[in-house]
GROMACS .gro file of C-alpha atoms in nm:
model
  244
    1MET     CA    1  -1.833  -0.706  -2.894
    2TYR     CA    2  -1.660  -0.343  -2.741
    3THR     CA    3  -1.296  -0.329  -2.643
    4ARG     CA    4  -1.292  -0.169  -2.289
    5GLY     CA    5  -1.248   0.203  -2.484
    6GLN     CA    6  -1.527   0.206  -2.696
    7PHE     CA    7  -1.736   0.035  -2.417
    8ALA     CA    8  -1.677   0.296  -2.236
    9ILE     CA    9  -1.733   0.581  -2.536
   10ILE     CA   10  -2.060   0.415  -2.643
   11GLY     CA   11  -2.118   0.392  -2.229
   12LYS     CA   12  -2.059   0.731  -2.163
   13VAL     CA   13  -1.795   0.629  -1.858
   14GLY     CA   14  -1.432   0.688  -1.822
   15ARG     CA   15  -1.247   0.366  -1.880
   16LYS     CA   16  -1.029   0.397  -1.533
   17ALA     CA   17  -1.423   0.334  -1.382
   18LEU     CA   18  -1.478   0.003  -1.610
   19ARG     CA   19  -1.201  -0.120  -1.469
   20LEU     CA   20  -1.290  -0.068  -1.087
   21TYR     CA   21  -1.682  -0.202  -1.140
   22ASP     CA   22  -1.446  -0.521  -1.360
   23GLU     CA   23  -1.266  -0.600  -1.034
   24GLU     CA   24  -1.528  -0.536  -0.804
   25GLY     CA   25  -1.681  -0.769  -0.999
   26LEU     CA   26  -2.035  -0.535  -1.107
   27LEU     CA   27  -1.923  -0.584  -1.450
   28VAL     CA   28  -1.701  -0.832  -1.551
   29PRO     CA   29  -1.535  -0.856  -1.944
   30VAL     CA   30  -1.716  -1.101  -2.129
   31ALA     CA   31  -1.394  -1.192  -2.291
   32VAL     CA   32  -1.044  -1.105  -2.250
   33ASN     CA   33  -0.755  -1.157  -2.533
   34GLY     CA   34  -0.489  -1.330  -2.376
   35GLU     CA   35  -0.230  -1.212  -2.640
   36ASN     CA   36  -0.286  -0.844  -2.649
   37GLY     CA   37  -0.516  -0.830  -2.327
   38TYR     CA   38  -0.825  -0.648  -2.415
   39HIS     CA   39  -1.116  -0.692  -2.267
   40TYR     CA   40  -1.431  -0.666  -2.426
   41TYR     CA   41  -1.785  -0.572  -2.314
   42ASP     CA   42  -2.088  -0.710  -2.528
   43LYS     CA   43  -2.443  -0.419  -2.563
   44SER     CA   44  -2.683  -0.647  -2.320
   45GLN     CA   45  -2.415  -0.486  -2.046
   46LEU     CA   46  -2.483  -0.133  -2.151
   47ALA     CA   47  -2.813  -0.182  -1.925
   48THR     CA   48  -2.593  -0.331  -1.672
   49LEU     CA   49  -2.357  -0.011  -1.667
   50GLU     CA   50  -2.637   0.240  -1.673
   51LYS     CA   51  -2.829   0.096  -1.372
   52ILE     CA   52  -2.423   0.108  -1.201
   53LYS     CA   53  -2.434   0.509  -1.319
   54LYS     CA   54  -2.734   0.551  -1.138
   55LEU     CA   55  -2.705   0.414  -0.852
   56ARG     CA   56  -2.391   0.598  -0.812
   57LYS     CA   57  -2.527   0.926  -0.875
   58ILE     CA   58  -2.816   0.864  -0.614
   59GLY     CA   59  -2.492   0.803  -0.370
   60LEU     CA   60  -2.499   0.369  -0.294
   61SER     CA   61  -2.172   0.258  -0.235
   62LEU     CA   62  -2.001  -0.009  -0.519
   63PHE     CA   63  -2.043  -0.306  -0.218
   64GLU     CA   64  -2.447  -0.144  -0.242
   65ILE     CA   65  -2.472  -0.171  -0.576
   66LYS     CA   66  -2.292  -0.515  -0.593
   67GLN     CA   67  -2.501  -0.603  -0.370
   68ILE     CA   68  -2.816  -0.507  -0.555
   69LEU     CA   69  -2.664  -0.662  -0.875
   70GLU     CA   70  -2.668  -1.007  -0.741
   71GLY     CA   71  -3.008  -0.978  -0.581
   72LYS     CA   72  -2.873  -0.964  -0.251
   73ALA     CA   73  -3.012  -0.701  -0.138
   74ASP     CA   74  -3.336  -0.443  -0.225
   75GLU     CA   75  -3.274  -0.177  -0.452
   76LYS     CA   76  -3.565  -0.006  -0.305
   77GLU     CA   77  -3.482  -0.016   0.065
   78LEU     CA   78  -3.101   0.057   0.011
   79VAL     CA   79  -3.265   0.341  -0.190
   80GLY     CA   80  -3.493   0.440   0.065
   81ILE     CA   81  -3.163   0.488   0.310
   82LYS     CA   82  -3.007   0.650   0.023
   83ILE     CA   83  -3.299   0.960   0.043
   84LYS     CA   84  -3.312   0.897   0.471
   85GLU     CA   85  -2.946   1.057   0.453
   86MET     CA   86  -2.966   1.309   0.195
   87ASP     CA   87  -3.258   1.432   0.354
   88LEU     CA   88  -3.036   1.425   0.644
   89HIS     CA   89  -2.759   1.603   0.469
   90LEU     CA   90  -2.998   1.916   0.339
   91LYS     CA   91  -3.135   1.945   0.724
   92GLU     CA   92  -2.773   1.973   0.816
   93VAL     CA   93  -2.706   2.243   0.491
   94LYS     CA   94  -3.048   2.440   0.592
   95GLU     CA   95  -2.935   2.450   1.023
   96PHE     CA   96  -2.580   2.545   0.911
   97ILE     CA   97  -2.694   2.869   0.672
   98SER     CA   98  -2.932   2.964   1.008
   99SER     CA   99  -2.761   3.125   1.332
  100ASP     CA  100  -2.558   2.929   1.562
  101LYS     CA  101  -2.696   3.037   1.830
  102LYS     CA  102  -2.964   2.818   1.758
  103GLU     CA  103  -2.757   2.508   1.751
  104LYS     CA  104  -2.544   2.600   1.992
  105SER     CA  105  -2.891   2.614   2.298
  106GLU     CA  106  -3.051   2.307   2.132
  107LEU     CA  107  -2.651   2.157   2.243
  108ASN     CA  108  -2.719   2.263   2.625
  109PHE     CA  109  -3.008   2.017   2.646
  110LEU     CA  110  -2.804   1.748   2.539
  111GLU     CA  111  -2.682   1.579   2.872
  112PRO     CA  112  -2.412   1.298   2.867
  113ASP     CA  113  -2.552   0.976   3.081
  114ILE     CA  114  -2.340   0.674   3.192
  115GLN     CA  115  -2.399   0.361   2.986
  116SER     CA  116  -2.226  -0.011   2.944
  117ILE     CA  117  -2.136  -0.149   2.586
  118GLU     CA  118  -2.252  -0.465   2.533
  119PRO     CA  119  -1.949  -0.769   2.486
  120CYS     CA  120  -1.918  -0.828   2.195
  121HIS     CA  121  -1.702  -1.045   1.933
  122CYS     CA  122  -1.605  -0.789   1.621
  123LEU     CA  123  -1.492  -0.819   1.255
  124PHE     CA  124  -1.258  -0.518   1.250
  125ILE     CA  125  -1.033  -0.346   0.958
  126ALA     CA  126  -0.693  -0.205   1.170
  127GLU     CA  127  -0.676   0.113   1.010
  128ASN     CA  128  -0.483   0.491   1.060
  129VAL     CA  129  -0.719   0.663   0.773
  130GLU     CA  130  -0.945   0.927   0.732
  131LEU     CA  131  -1.374   0.897   0.782
  132GLU     CA  132  -1.436   0.927   0.448
  133ASN     CA  133  -1.266   0.535   0.350
  134LEU     CA  134  -1.545   0.462   0.646
  135GLY     CA  135  -1.820   0.360   0.396
  136MET     CA  136  -1.575   0.088   0.217
  137SER     CA  137  -1.434  -0.019   0.518
  138VAL     CA  138  -1.803  -0.136   0.680
  139GLY     CA  139  -1.833  -0.299   0.316
  140LYS     CA  140  -1.572  -0.494   0.347
  141LEU     CA  141  -1.663  -0.576   0.649
  142TYR     CA  142  -2.037  -0.716   0.567
  143GLU     CA  143  -1.893  -0.913   0.256
  144LYS     CA  144  -1.679  -1.089   0.526
  145ALA     CA  145  -1.939  -1.158   0.721
  146ALA     CA  146  -2.171  -1.280   0.446
  147ARG     CA  147  -1.845  -1.523   0.327
  148GLU     CA  148  -1.793  -1.676   0.641
  149GLY     CA  149  -2.137  -1.703   0.669
  150LEU     CA  150  -2.152  -1.491   1.038
  151ASN     CA  151  -2.479  -1.342   1.126
  152VAL     CA  152  -2.444  -0.989   1.205
  153ARG     CA  153  -2.541  -0.875   1.528
  154GLY     CA  154  -2.544  -0.444   1.534
  155SER     CA  155  -2.478  -0.169   1.410
  156HIS     CA  156  -2.119  -0.065   1.247
  157PHE     CA  157  -1.930   0.124   1.546
  158VAL     CA  158  -1.566   0.291   1.519
  159ILE     CA  159  -1.298   0.242   1.810
  160TYR     CA  160  -1.067   0.551   1.845
  161GLU     CA  161  -0.732   0.469   2.010
  162ASN     CA  162  -0.460   0.687   2.130
  163LEU     CA  163  -0.633   0.984   2.113
  164SER     CA  164  -0.414   1.183   2.336
  165ASP     CA  165  -0.093   1.051   2.060
  166GLU     CA  166  -0.046   1.164   1.729
  167GLU     CA  167   0.218   0.955   1.630
  168ASP     CA  168   0.017   0.597   1.806
  169PHE     CA  169  -0.352   0.710   1.730
  170SER     CA  170  -0.514   0.502   1.525
  171MET     CA  171  -0.857   0.391   1.405
  172LYS     CA  172  -1.020   0.073   1.430
  173THR     CA  173  -1.348  -0.020   1.224
  174CYS     CA  174  -1.586  -0.271   1.349
  175LEU     CA  175  -1.898  -0.519   1.265
  176PRO     CA  176  -2.033  -0.713   1.554
  177VAL     CA  177  -2.139  -1.070   1.479
  178SER     CA  178  -2.281  -1.369   1.669
  179ASP     CA  179  -2.165  -1.760   1.569
  180CYS     CA  180  -1.829  -1.642   1.545
  181LYS     CA  181  -1.571  -1.902   1.396
  182ILE     CA  182  -1.310  -1.741   1.297
  183ASP     CA  183  -1.008  -1.610   1.480
  184GLU     CA  184  -1.022  -1.243   1.340
  185THR     CA  185  -1.291  -1.070   1.595
  186ILE     CA  186  -1.177  -0.885   1.842
  187GLU     CA  187  -1.401  -0.874   2.170
  188VAL     CA  188  -1.488  -0.549   2.243
  189LYS     CA  189  -1.690  -0.461   2.597
  190GLU     CA  190  -1.679  -0.152   2.828
  191LYS     CA  191  -1.812  -0.168   3.139
  192ASP     CA  192  -1.872   0.250   3.241
  193CYS     CA  193  -1.849   0.530   2.965
  194VAL     CA  194  -2.013   0.854   2.938
  195HIS     CA  195  -2.202   0.850   2.634
  196ILE     CA  196  -2.435   1.064   2.446
  197ASN     CA  197  -2.683   0.977   2.156
  198PHE     CA  198  -2.615   1.255   1.891
  199LYS     CA  199  -2.926   1.262   1.642
  200ASP     CA  200  -2.791   1.619   1.448
  201GLY     CA  201  -2.612   1.380   1.227
  202PHE     CA  202  -2.287   1.253   1.151
  203SER     CA  203  -2.061   1.569   1.077
  204LYS     CA  204  -2.166   1.719   1.409
  205VAL     CA  205  -2.103   1.449   1.588
  206GLY     CA  206  -1.772   1.652   1.719
  207ASN     CA  207  -2.022   1.810   1.933
  208ALA     CA  208  -2.075   1.505   2.136
  209HIS     CA  209  -1.682   1.468   2.185
  210VAL     CA  210  -1.703   1.855   2.315
  211LEU     CA  211  -2.039   1.716   2.496
  212ILE     CA  212  -1.851   1.471   2.695
  213LYS     CA  213  -1.531   1.622   2.751
  214ASP     CA  214  -1.701   1.912   2.950
  215TYR     CA  215  -1.931   1.670   3.135
  216ALA     CA  216  -1.566   1.474   3.190
  217GLU     CA  217  -1.457   1.751   3.333
  218ASN     CA  218  -1.685   1.909   3.526
  219HIS     CA  219  -1.748   1.565   3.726
  220ASN     CA  220  -1.441   1.526   3.819
  221LEU     CA  221  -1.437   1.195   3.579
  222LYS     CA  222  -1.116   1.060   3.399
  223LEU     CA  223  -1.158   0.964   3.011
  224ALA     CA  224  -0.967   0.655   2.916
  225ASP     CA  225  -0.784   0.773   2.569
  226LYS     CA  226  -1.026   0.558   2.342
  227ALA     CA  227  -1.376   0.648   2.240
  228TYR     CA  228  -1.653   0.503   2.075
  229GLU     CA  229  -1.899   0.574   1.775
  230VAL     CA  230  -2.144   0.330   1.696
  231TYR     CA  231  -2.339   0.422   1.373
  232ASN     CA  232  -2.744   0.346   1.428
  233LYS     CA  233  -2.981   0.284   1.148
  234ASP     CA  234  -3.216   0.537   1.259
  235MET     CA  235  -2.882   0.764   1.147
  236THR     CA  236  -2.807   0.888   1.540
  237VAL     CA  237  -2.469   0.857   1.683
  238ASP     CA  238  -2.383   0.639   1.969
  239VAL     CA  239  -2.057   0.827   2.100
  240TYR     CA  240  -1.856   0.653   2.435
  241TYR     CA  241  -1.567   0.754   2.651
  242PRO     CA  242  -1.414   0.475   2.852
  243ILE     CA  243  -1.419   0.616   3.239
  244ARG     CA  244  -1.031   0.506   3.339
   0.00000   0.00000   0.00000
């Protein structure tokens, strides 16, 4: 067997990474010395470590990798989704390099409409954080849904509240579920919202918010101090602003 330090050297990975993989249940040491607290790995775990490293390199989250290792998710399907995300990112880079006149003219063809958000019960994580942590939050929600035996019934989304108040601004990450049997959920429903289905990628979705604000101003609509971003499997984002 190998200590954590030895295993880190052999596997060409940092000890902090091994500690994280242990905490997240991806790569748990085969033994722990009760006297000195040393963690030990065996040679057979090197293959698992290599798989984790390869999947991390293409951008899969720790939650997604854990699902693959435990046989709860299809590796080809998740890798395929990641390839689509990478292709979309490459497209965004190419568009950034090209003139932004074209981008502005394309945005002019996007016209908001009025839609409702269907009532749903959601698991949620209440937080006031940056969007960089969204993937981790979504992973935790899917894990909780599986643990509680709940069926996911739609795309995950974010609710931004108190947009005009710097102190009270907040963000909730939500996952719609059915057959709800637990108390840690919120009900979401909005009757009339200014809405856009945005197809130009997550990194540019701010443009959708600008278009909705302009639309509301031009049509004398008063918007609530709240916004929704729904992240769809086809890589589009539905943005909603409730009308007061």
